[in-house]
Short mmCIF file of C-alpha atoms in Angstrom, two decimals:
data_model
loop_
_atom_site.label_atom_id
_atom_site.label_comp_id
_atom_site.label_asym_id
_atom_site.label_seq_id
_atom_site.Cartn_x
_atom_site.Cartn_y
_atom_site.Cartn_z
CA UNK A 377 127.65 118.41 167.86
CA UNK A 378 125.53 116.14 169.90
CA UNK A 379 127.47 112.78 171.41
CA UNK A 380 125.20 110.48 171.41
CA UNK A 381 127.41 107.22 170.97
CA UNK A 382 129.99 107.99 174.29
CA UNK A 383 129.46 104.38 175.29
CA UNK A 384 128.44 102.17 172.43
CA UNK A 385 130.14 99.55 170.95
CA UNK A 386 132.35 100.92 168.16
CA UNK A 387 132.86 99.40 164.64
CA UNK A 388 136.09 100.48 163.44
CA UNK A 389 136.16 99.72 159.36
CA UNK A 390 139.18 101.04 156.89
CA UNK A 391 137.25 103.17 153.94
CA UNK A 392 136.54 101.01 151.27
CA UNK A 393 136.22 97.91 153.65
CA UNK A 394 132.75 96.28 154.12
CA UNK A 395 131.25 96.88 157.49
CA UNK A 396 129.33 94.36 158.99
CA UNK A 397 126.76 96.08 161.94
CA UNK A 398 124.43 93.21 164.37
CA UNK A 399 121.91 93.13 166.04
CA UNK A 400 119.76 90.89 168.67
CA UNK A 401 116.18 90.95 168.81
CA UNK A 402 114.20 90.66 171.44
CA UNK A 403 110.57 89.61 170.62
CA UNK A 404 110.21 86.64 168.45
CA UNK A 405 106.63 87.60 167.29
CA UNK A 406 107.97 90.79 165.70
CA UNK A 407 107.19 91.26 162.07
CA UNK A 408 109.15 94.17 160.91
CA UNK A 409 112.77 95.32 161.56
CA UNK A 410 114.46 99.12 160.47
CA UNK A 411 118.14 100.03 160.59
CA UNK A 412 118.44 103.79 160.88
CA UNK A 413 121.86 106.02 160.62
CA UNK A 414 122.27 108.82 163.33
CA UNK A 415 124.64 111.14 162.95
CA UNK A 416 125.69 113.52 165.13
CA UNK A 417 123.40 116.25 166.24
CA UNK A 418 120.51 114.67 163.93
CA UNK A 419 117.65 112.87 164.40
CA UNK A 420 117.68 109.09 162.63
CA UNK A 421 117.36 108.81 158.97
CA UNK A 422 115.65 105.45 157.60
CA UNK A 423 118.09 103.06 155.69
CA UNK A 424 116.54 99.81 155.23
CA UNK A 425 113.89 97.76 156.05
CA UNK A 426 112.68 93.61 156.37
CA UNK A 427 109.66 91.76 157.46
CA UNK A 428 109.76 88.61 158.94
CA UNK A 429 109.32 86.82 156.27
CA UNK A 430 112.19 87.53 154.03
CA UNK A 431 115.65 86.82 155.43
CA UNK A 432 117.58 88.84 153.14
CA UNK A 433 117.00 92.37 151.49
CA UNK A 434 119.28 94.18 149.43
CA UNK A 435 119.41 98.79 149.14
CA UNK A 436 122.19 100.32 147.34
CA UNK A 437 125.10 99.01 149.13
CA UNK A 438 123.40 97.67 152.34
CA UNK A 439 122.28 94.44 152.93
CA UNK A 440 120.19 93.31 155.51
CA UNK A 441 120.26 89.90 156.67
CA UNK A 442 116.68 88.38 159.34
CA UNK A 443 117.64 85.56 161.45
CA UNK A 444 114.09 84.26 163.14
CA UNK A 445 116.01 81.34 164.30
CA UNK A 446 118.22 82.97 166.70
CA UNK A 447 116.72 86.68 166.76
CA UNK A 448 119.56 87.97 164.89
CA UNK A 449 119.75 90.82 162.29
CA UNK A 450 122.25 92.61 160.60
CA UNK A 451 123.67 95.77 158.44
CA UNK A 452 125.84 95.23 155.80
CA UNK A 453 127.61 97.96 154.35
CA UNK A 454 129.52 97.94 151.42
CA UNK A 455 132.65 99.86 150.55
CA UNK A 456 132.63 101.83 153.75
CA UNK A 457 133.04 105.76 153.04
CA UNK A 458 133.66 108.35 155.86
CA UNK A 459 130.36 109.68 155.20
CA UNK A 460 129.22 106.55 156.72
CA UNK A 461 130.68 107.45 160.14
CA UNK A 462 127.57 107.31 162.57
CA UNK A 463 125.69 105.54 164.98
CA UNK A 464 123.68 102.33 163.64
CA UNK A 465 119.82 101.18 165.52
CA UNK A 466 117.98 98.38 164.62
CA UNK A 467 114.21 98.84 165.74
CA UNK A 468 111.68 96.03 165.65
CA UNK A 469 107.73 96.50 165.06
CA UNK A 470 106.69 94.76 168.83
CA UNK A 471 103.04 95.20 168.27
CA UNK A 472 100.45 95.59 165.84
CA UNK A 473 99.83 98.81 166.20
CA UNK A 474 103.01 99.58 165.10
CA UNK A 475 105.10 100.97 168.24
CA UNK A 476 109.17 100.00 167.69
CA UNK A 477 111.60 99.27 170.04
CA UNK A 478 115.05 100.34 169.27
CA UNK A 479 118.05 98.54 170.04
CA UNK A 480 121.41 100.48 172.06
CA UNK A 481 122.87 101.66 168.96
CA UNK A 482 126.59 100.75 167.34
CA UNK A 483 129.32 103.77 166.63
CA UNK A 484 130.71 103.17 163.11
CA UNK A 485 134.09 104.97 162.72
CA UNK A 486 135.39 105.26 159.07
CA UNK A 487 139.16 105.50 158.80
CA UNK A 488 140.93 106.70 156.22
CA UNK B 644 109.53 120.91 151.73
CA UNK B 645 107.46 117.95 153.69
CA UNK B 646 109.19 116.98 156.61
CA UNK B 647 109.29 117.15 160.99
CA UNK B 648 110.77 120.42 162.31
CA UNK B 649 111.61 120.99 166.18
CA UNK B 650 112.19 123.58 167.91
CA UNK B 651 114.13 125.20 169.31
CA UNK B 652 117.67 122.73 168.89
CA UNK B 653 119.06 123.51 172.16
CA UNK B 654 117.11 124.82 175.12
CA UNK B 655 118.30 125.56 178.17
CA UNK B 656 116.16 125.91 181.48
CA UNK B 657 116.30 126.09 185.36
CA UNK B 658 115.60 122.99 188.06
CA UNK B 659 112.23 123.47 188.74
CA UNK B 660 110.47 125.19 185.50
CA UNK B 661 108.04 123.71 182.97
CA UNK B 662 109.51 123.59 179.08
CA UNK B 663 107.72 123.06 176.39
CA UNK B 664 109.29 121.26 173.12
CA UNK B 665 107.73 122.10 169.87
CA UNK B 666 107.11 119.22 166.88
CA UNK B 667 105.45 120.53 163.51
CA UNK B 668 105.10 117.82 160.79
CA UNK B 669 103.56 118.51 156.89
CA UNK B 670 103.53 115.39 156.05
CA UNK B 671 99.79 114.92 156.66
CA UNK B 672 100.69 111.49 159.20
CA UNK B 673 98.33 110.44 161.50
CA UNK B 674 100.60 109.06 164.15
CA UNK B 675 103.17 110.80 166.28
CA UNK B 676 105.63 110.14 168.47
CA UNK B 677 108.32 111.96 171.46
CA UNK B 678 111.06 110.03 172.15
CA UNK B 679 114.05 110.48 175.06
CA UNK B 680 117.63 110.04 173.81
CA UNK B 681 120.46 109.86 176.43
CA UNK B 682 124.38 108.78 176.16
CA UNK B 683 125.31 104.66 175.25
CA UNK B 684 121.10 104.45 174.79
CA UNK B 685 119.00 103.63 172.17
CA UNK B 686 115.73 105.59 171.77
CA UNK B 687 112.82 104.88 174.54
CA UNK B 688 109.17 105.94 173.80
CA UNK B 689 107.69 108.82 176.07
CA UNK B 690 103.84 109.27 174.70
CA UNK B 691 102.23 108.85 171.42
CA UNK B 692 99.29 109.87 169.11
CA UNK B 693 97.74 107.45 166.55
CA UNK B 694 95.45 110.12 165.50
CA UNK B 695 93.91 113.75 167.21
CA UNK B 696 92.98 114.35 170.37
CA UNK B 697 94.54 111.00 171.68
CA UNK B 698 97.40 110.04 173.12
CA UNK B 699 99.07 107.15 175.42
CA UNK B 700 101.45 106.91 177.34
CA UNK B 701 104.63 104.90 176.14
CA UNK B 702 107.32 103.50 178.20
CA UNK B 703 108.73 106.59 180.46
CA UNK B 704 105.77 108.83 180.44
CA UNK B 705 106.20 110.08 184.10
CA UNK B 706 106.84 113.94 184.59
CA UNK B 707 105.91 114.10 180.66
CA UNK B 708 102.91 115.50 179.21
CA UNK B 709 101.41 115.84 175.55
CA UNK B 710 98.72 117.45 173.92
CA UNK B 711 97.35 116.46 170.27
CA UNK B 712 95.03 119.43 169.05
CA UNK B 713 96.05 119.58 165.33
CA UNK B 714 97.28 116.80 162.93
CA UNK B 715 100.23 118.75 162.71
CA UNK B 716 101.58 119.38 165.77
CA UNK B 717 102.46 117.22 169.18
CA UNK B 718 103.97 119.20 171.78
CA UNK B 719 105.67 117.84 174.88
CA UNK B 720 106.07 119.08 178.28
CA UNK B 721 108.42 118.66 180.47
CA UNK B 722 107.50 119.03 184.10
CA UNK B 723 109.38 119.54 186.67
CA UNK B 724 108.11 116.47 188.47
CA UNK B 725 110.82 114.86 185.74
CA UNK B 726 113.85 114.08 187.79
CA UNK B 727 116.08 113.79 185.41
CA UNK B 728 115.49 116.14 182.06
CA UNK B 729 118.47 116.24 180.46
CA UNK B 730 118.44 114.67 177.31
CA UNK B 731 118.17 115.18 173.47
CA UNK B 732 114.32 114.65 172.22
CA UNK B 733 113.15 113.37 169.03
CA UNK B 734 109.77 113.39 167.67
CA UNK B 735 108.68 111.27 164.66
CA UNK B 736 105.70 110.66 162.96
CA UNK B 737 104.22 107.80 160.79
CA UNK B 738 101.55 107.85 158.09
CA UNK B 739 98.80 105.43 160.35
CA UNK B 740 99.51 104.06 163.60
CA UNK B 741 100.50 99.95 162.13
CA UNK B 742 102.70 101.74 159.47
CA UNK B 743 106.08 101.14 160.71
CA UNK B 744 108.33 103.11 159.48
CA UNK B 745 108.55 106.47 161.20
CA UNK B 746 110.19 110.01 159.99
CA UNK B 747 112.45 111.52 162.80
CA UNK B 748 112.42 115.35 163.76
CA UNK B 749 116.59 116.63 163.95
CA UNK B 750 116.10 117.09 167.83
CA UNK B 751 115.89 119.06 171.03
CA UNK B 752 119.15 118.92 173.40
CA UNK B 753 117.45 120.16 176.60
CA UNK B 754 119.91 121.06 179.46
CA UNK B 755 118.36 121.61 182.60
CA UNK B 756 120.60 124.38 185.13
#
């Protein structure tokens, strides 16, 4: 399959642990953040979304936390599973048109 | 099925020759996008439509080249001016140009010989 996380950081998590994935933004006059899940091989698959004015939303078990004050966002997973294994982006909406700008990506390995 | 197809997956070509990635969507979305993918990198923009027959350039356009004829399709082209093709290539689409989210394509690894 397609390596596409040789040289990202990697989250190691223990299935069943909660996995905790972050992210700095760059552009404090964004108004919309996406996580997306790469496996891989695959293109990126949506997961969750916030605007900027909500600090917390909730999925079924992920979590996403906004942090305007210090351009910080985040990925919680719950109860890690190994089908979780992938690479993690955050993208932010820079403009109003509605280009994104992804972040470097994060490797989640699942152990067993 | 609605979705993005691309094809082919993997493509394989010599220093010096045009190639030509395919991107079909049916998911009747009037933006679309090509992006470049490359090892410890997140995604960078290459062109994009908001809508047919135009395009801009995004933020590593050069040796690139798009066409937008139908909604459906948004074809990229890479020249050989591009010094440095290898890469995998995703193509998304959105339903208007300020909807965020986008819908990704599963890829083109392009190897260039």
């Amino acid at each position: 399959g397609e390596s596409v996380g040789l040289h990202l950081p990697t989250l190691s998590v223990q299935e069943g642990d909660n996995s905790i994935i972050n992210c700095a933004y760059s552009n404090s006059a964004s108004d919309y953040f996406i996580w997306y899940k790469q496996e891989s091989g695959k293109g990126p698959q949506f997961i969750i979304d916030i605007r900027s004015n909500m600090d917390k939303r909730q999925g079924q078990r992920v979590t996403v936390l906004l942090n305007k004050t210090v351009k910080h966002l985040s990925l919680q997973i719950a109860a890690t599973q190994p089908g979780d294994s992938a690479v993690y982006f955050c993208a932010e909406k820079t403009d109003s048109w509605g280009k994104l700008q992804f972040g470097a990506g994060t490797q989640v390995v699942v152990t067993p | 099925d609605g979705g993005i197809t691309q094809s082919p997956k993997y493509l394989f070509r010599k220093e010096g020759q045009n190639v030509t990635l395919s991107c079909e969507q049916n998911l009747n979305h009037d933006a679309m996008y090509w992006y470049r993918q490359d090892p410890g990198q997140g995604l960078r923009l290459i062109y994009y439509s908001q809508i047919v027959n135009d395009f801009q350039k995004g933020d590593i356009a050069e040796g690139y080249s798009v066409s937008r004829e139908k909604k459906e399709s948004f074809p990229l082209t890479v020249t050989s001016a591009q010094k440095n093709p290898t890469a995998f290539y995703l193509c998304a689409s959105s339903l208007a140009g300020g909807h965020p989210e986008q819908f990704f394509g599963p890829g083109t690894r392009l190897t260039v010989l």
